[in-house]
Short mmCIF file of C-alpha atoms in Angstrom, two decimals:
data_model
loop_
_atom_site.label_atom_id
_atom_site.label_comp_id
_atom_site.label_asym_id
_atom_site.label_seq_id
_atom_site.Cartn_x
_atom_site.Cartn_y
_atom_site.Cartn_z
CA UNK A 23 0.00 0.00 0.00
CA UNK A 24 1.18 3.56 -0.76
CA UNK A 25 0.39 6.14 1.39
CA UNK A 26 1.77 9.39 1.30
CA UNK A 27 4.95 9.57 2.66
CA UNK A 28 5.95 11.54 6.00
CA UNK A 29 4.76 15.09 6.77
CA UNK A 30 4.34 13.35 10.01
CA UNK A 31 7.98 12.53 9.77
CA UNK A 32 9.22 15.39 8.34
CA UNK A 33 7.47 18.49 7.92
CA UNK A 34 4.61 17.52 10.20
CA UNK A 35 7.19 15.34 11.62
CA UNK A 36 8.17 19.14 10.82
CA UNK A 37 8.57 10.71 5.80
CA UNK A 38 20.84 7.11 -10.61
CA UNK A 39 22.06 4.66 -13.69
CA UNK A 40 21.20 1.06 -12.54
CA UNK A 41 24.17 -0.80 -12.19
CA UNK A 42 22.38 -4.17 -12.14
CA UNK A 43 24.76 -6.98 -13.00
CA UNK A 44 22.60 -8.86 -16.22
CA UNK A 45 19.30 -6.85 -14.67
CA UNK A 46 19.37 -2.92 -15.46
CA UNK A 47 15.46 -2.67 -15.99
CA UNK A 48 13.36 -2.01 -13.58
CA UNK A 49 10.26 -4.41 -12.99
CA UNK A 50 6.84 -4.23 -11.26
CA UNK A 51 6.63 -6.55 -8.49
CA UNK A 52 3.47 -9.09 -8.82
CA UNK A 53 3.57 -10.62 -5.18
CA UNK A 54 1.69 -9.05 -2.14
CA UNK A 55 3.32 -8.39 0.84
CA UNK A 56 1.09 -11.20 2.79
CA UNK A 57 2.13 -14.23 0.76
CA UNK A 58 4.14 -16.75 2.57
CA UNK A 59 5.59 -18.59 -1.09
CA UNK A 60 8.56 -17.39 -2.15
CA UNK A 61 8.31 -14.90 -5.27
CA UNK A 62 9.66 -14.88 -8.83
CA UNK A 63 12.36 -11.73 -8.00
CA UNK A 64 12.38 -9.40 -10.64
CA UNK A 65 15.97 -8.08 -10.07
CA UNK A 66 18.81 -8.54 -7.58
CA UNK A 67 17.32 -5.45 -5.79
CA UNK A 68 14.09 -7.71 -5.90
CA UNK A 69 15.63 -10.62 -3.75
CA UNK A 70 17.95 -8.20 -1.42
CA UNK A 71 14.79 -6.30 -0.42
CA UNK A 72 12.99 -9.79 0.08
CA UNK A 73 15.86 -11.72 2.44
CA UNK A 74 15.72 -8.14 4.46
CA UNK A 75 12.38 -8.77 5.01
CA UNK A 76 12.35 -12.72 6.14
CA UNK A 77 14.93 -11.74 8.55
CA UNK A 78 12.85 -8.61 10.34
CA UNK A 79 9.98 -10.37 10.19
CA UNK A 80 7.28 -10.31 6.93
CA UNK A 81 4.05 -9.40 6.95
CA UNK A 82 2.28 -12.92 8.28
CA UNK A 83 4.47 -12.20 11.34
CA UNK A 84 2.83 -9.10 12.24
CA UNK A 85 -0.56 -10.79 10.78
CA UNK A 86 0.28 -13.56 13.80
CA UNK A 87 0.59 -10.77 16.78
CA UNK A 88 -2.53 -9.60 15.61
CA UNK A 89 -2.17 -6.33 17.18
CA UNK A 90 0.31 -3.34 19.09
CA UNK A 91 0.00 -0.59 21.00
CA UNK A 92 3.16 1.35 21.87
CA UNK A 93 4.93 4.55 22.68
CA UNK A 94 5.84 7.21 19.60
CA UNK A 95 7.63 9.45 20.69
CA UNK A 96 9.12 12.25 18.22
CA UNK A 97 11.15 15.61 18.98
CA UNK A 98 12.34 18.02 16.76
CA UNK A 99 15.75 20.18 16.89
CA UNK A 100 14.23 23.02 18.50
CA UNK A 101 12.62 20.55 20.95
CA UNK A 102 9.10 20.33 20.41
CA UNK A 103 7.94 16.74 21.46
CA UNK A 104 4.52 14.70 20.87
CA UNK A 105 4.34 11.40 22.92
CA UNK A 106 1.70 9.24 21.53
CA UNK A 107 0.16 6.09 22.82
CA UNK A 108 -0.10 4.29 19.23
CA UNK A 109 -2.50 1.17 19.02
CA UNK A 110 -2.77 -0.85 15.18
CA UNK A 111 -4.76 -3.93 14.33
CA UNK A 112 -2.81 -5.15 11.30
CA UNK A 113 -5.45 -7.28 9.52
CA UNK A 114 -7.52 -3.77 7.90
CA UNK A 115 -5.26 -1.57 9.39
CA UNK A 116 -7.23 -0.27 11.82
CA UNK A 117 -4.76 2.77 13.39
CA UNK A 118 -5.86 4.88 17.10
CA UNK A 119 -3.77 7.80 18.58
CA UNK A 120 -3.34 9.42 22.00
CA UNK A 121 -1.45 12.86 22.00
CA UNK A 122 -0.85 12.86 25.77
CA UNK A 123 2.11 15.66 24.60
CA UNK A 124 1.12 17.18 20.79
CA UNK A 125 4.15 20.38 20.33
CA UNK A 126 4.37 19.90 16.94
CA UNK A 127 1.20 17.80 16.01
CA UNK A 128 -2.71 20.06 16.70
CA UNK A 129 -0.43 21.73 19.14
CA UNK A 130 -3.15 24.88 19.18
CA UNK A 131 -4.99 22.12 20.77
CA UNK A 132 -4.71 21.80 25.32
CA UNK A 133 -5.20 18.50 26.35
CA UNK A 134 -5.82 15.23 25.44
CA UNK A 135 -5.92 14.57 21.32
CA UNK A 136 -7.44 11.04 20.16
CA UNK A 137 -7.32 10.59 16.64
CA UNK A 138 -8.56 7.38 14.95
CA UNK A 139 -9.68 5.02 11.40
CA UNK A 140 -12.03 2.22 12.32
CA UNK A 141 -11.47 0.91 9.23
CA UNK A 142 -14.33 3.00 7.47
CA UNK A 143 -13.94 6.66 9.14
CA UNK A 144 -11.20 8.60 10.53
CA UNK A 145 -12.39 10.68 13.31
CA UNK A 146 -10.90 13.51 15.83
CA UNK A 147 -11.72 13.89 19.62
CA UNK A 148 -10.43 16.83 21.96
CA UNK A 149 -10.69 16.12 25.76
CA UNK A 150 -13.90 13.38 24.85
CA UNK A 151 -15.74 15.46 22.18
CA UNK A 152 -15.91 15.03 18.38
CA UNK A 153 -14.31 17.44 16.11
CA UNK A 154 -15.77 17.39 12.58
CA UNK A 155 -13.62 20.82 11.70
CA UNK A 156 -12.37 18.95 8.28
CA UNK A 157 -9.05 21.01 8.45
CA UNK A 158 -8.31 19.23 11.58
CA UNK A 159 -9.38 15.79 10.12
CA UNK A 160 -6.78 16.16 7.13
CA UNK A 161 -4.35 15.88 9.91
CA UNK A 162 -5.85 12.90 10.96
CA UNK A 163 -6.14 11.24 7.57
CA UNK A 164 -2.50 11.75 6.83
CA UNK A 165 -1.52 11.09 10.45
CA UNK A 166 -3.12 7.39 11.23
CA UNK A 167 -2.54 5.43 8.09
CA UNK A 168 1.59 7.40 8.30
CA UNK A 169 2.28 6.00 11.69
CA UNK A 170 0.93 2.35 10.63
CA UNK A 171 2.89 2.50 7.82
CA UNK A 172 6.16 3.67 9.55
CA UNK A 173 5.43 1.28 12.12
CA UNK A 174 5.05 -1.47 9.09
CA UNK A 175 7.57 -0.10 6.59
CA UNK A 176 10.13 -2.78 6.19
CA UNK A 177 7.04 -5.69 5.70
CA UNK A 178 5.52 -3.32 3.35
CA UNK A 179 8.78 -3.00 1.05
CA UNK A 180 7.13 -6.03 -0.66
CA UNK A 181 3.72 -4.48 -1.64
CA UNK A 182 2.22 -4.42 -4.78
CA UNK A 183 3.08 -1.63 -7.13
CA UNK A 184 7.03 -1.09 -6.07
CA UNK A 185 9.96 -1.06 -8.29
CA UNK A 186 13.66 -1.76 -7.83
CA UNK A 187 17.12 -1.04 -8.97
CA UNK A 188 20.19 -2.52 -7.65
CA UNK A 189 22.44 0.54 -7.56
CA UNK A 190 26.04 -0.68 -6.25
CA UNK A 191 27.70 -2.41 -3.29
CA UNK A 192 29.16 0.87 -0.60
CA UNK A 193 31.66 0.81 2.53
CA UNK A 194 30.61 3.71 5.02
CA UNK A 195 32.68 3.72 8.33
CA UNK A 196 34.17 0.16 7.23
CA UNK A 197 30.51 -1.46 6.61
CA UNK A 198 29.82 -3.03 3.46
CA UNK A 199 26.27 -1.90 1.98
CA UNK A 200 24.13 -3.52 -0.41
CA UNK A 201 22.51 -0.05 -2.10
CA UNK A 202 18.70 -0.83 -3.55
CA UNK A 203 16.63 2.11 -5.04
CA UNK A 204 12.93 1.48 -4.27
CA UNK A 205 10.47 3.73 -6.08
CA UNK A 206 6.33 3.43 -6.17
CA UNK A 207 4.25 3.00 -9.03
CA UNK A 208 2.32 5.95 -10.17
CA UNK A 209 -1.25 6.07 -11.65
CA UNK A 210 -1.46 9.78 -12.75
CA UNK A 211 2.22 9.90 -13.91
CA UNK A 212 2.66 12.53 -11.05
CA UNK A 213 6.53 11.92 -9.15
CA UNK A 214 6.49 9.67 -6.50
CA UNK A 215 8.59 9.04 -3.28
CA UNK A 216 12.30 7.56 -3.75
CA UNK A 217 13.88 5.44 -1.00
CA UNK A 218 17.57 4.64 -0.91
CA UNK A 219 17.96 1.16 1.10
CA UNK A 220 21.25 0.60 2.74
CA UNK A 221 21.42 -3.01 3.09
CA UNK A 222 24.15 -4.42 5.60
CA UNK A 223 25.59 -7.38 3.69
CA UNK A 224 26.43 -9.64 7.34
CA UNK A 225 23.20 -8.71 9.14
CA UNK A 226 20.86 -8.19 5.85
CA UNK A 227 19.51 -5.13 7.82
CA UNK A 228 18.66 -1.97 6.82
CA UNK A 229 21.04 0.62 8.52
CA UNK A 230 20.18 3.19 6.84
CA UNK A 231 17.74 4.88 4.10
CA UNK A 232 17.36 8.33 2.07
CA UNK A 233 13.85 9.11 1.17
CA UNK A 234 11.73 12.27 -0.77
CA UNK A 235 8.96 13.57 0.27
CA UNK A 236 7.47 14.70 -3.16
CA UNK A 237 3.88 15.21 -2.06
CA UNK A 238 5.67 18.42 0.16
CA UNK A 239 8.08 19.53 -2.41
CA UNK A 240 10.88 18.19 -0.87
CA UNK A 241 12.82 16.49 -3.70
CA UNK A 242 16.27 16.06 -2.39
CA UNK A 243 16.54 13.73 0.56
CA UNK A 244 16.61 12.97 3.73
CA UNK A 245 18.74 10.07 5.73
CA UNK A 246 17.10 7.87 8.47
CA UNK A 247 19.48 5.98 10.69
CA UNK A 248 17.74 2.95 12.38
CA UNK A 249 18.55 0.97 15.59
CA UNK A 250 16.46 -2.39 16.27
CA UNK A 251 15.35 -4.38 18.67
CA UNK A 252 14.07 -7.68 19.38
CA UNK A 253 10.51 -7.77 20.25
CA UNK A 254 8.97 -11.01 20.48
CA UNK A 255 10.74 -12.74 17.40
CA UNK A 256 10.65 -9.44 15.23
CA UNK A 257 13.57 -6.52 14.95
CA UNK A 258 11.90 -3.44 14.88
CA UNK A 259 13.69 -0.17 14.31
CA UNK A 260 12.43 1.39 17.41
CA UNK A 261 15.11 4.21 17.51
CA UNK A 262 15.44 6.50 14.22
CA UNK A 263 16.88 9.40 13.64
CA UNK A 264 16.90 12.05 10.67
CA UNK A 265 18.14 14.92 8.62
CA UNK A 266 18.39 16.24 5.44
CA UNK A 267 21.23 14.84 3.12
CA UNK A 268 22.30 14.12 -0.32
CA UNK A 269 21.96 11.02 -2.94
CA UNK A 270 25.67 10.06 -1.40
CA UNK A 271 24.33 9.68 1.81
CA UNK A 272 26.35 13.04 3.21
CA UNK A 273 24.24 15.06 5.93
CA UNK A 274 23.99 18.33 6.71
CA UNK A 275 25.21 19.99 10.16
CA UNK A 276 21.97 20.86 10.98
CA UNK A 277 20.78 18.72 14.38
CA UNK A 278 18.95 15.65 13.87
CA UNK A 279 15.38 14.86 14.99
CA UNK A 280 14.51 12.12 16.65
CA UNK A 281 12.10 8.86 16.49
CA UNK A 282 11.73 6.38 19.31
CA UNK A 283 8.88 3.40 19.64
CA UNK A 284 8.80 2.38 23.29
CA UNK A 285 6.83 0.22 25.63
CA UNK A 286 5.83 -2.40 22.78
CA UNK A 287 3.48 -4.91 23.38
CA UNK A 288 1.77 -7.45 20.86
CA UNK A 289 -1.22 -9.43 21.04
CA UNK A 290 -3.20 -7.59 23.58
CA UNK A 291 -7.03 -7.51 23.95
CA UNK A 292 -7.48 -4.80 21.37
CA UNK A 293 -10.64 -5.45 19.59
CA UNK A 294 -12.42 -3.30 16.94
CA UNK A 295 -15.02 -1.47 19.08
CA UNK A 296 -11.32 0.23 20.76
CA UNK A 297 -11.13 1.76 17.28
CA UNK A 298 -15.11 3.52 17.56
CA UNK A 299 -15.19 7.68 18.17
#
């Protein structure tokens, strides 16, 4: 699934020649994300992008915990903070937020925040009451299915409707990198987001990614830095951090904001009625 890519992670979170071996055109992908069979791969990139993904944990692993809730917690350089209790059932992708702390995010707002998508509606509350202001609610349509997909990104690398490139094989600080373009299939020929994978060959992980944000204008990239952790059988980059770069992967000076997941726990009693306004 393609959403649209990280104003909650960048500005409301204020998300190259193919050097392919015998492979230098890009292919769509026909396998869904929730398949357990092994695909056809398309490309080098293809199968790279896949073993990353068996060894994180794919999407029928997050299909088995049937549900999170968790921490987010994101601050900004100038230190503006939102602390969110995030809760997600993956099968429908059912997504419910509490803004105990919202700086950056409805921060004309005092209190408590819920936002929330049942599946069918997304909805707003402000200390218990409904907001149907629909300026408000296009925060909360970008914000809930953002989070789930930042919370699902590496499983949802496999979707339908991605492309990939093998670029080249890099060493930063004596690491050897596996470098895979991924770029998203576009319906009205408008430009779409570009990510920049940064495959460790020894731990098949993704280190590190650069990523647009072309739905904001923001063409040149940024660089996310990841740190996992095991939770229950899955690695989940539960620290990030960010800040603009270029397509060589060199940042700027400018400070860099920062993403942490805390306090995970799968499989809880969640059902859909938690999801209601």
């Amino acid at each position: 699934m393609r959403i649209k890519l990280l104003v909650s992670i960048t500005l409301g979170f204020l998300l190259v020649s193919c050097k392919n071996d015998n492979q230098s055109a890009k292919e769509q992908i026909p396998t869904d994300s929730i398949t357990s069979t092994t695909p056809k791969f398309a490309n080098k990139g293809h199968e790279l992008v896949y073993n990353m993904v068996q060894k994180v944990g794919n999407f029928n692993a997050l299909l088995d915990k049937k549900n999170v809730v968790y921490t987010y917690t994101y601050q900004t350089p100038d230190n503006k903070t939102d602390s969110v209790t995030e809760k997600y059932i993956f099968e429908g992708e059912l997504s419910y937020g509490a803004y105990k702390k919202h700086e950056r995010t409805l921060a004309n707002l005092d209190g408590l925040v819920e936002q929330g998508y049942d599946g069918n509606e997304y909805w707003l509350k402000h200390k218990g009451k409904i907001i149907k202001d629909q300026d408000l609610l296009k925060t909360v349509i970008f914000n809930r299915p953002t989070n789930f997909y930042w919370f699902t990104m590496m499983q949802k690398l496999l979707d339908n409707g991605l492309f990939y490139e093998y670029l080249d094989e890099k060493t930063i600080d004596g690491i050897k990198y596996d470098v895979v373009k991924v770029t998203f299939e576009s319906k009205d020929d408008k430009p779409k987001d570009t990510y920049q994978l940064y495959i460790n060959k020894e731990t098949h992980l993704v280190d590190q990614f650069l990523f647009t944000v072309v739905d904001f204008g923001k063409m040149e990239p940024f660089l996310m830095k990841l740190e996992y952790e095991n939770i229950e059988g899955l690695l989940l980059p539960t620290k990030r951090k960010y800040k603009k770069s270029n397509w060589d992967a060199k940042v700027t000076n400018e400070p860099w904001t920062l993403v942490n997941w805390s306090d995970i726990k799968f499989n809880t009693d969640l059902t859909k009625a938690d999801f209601k306004k």
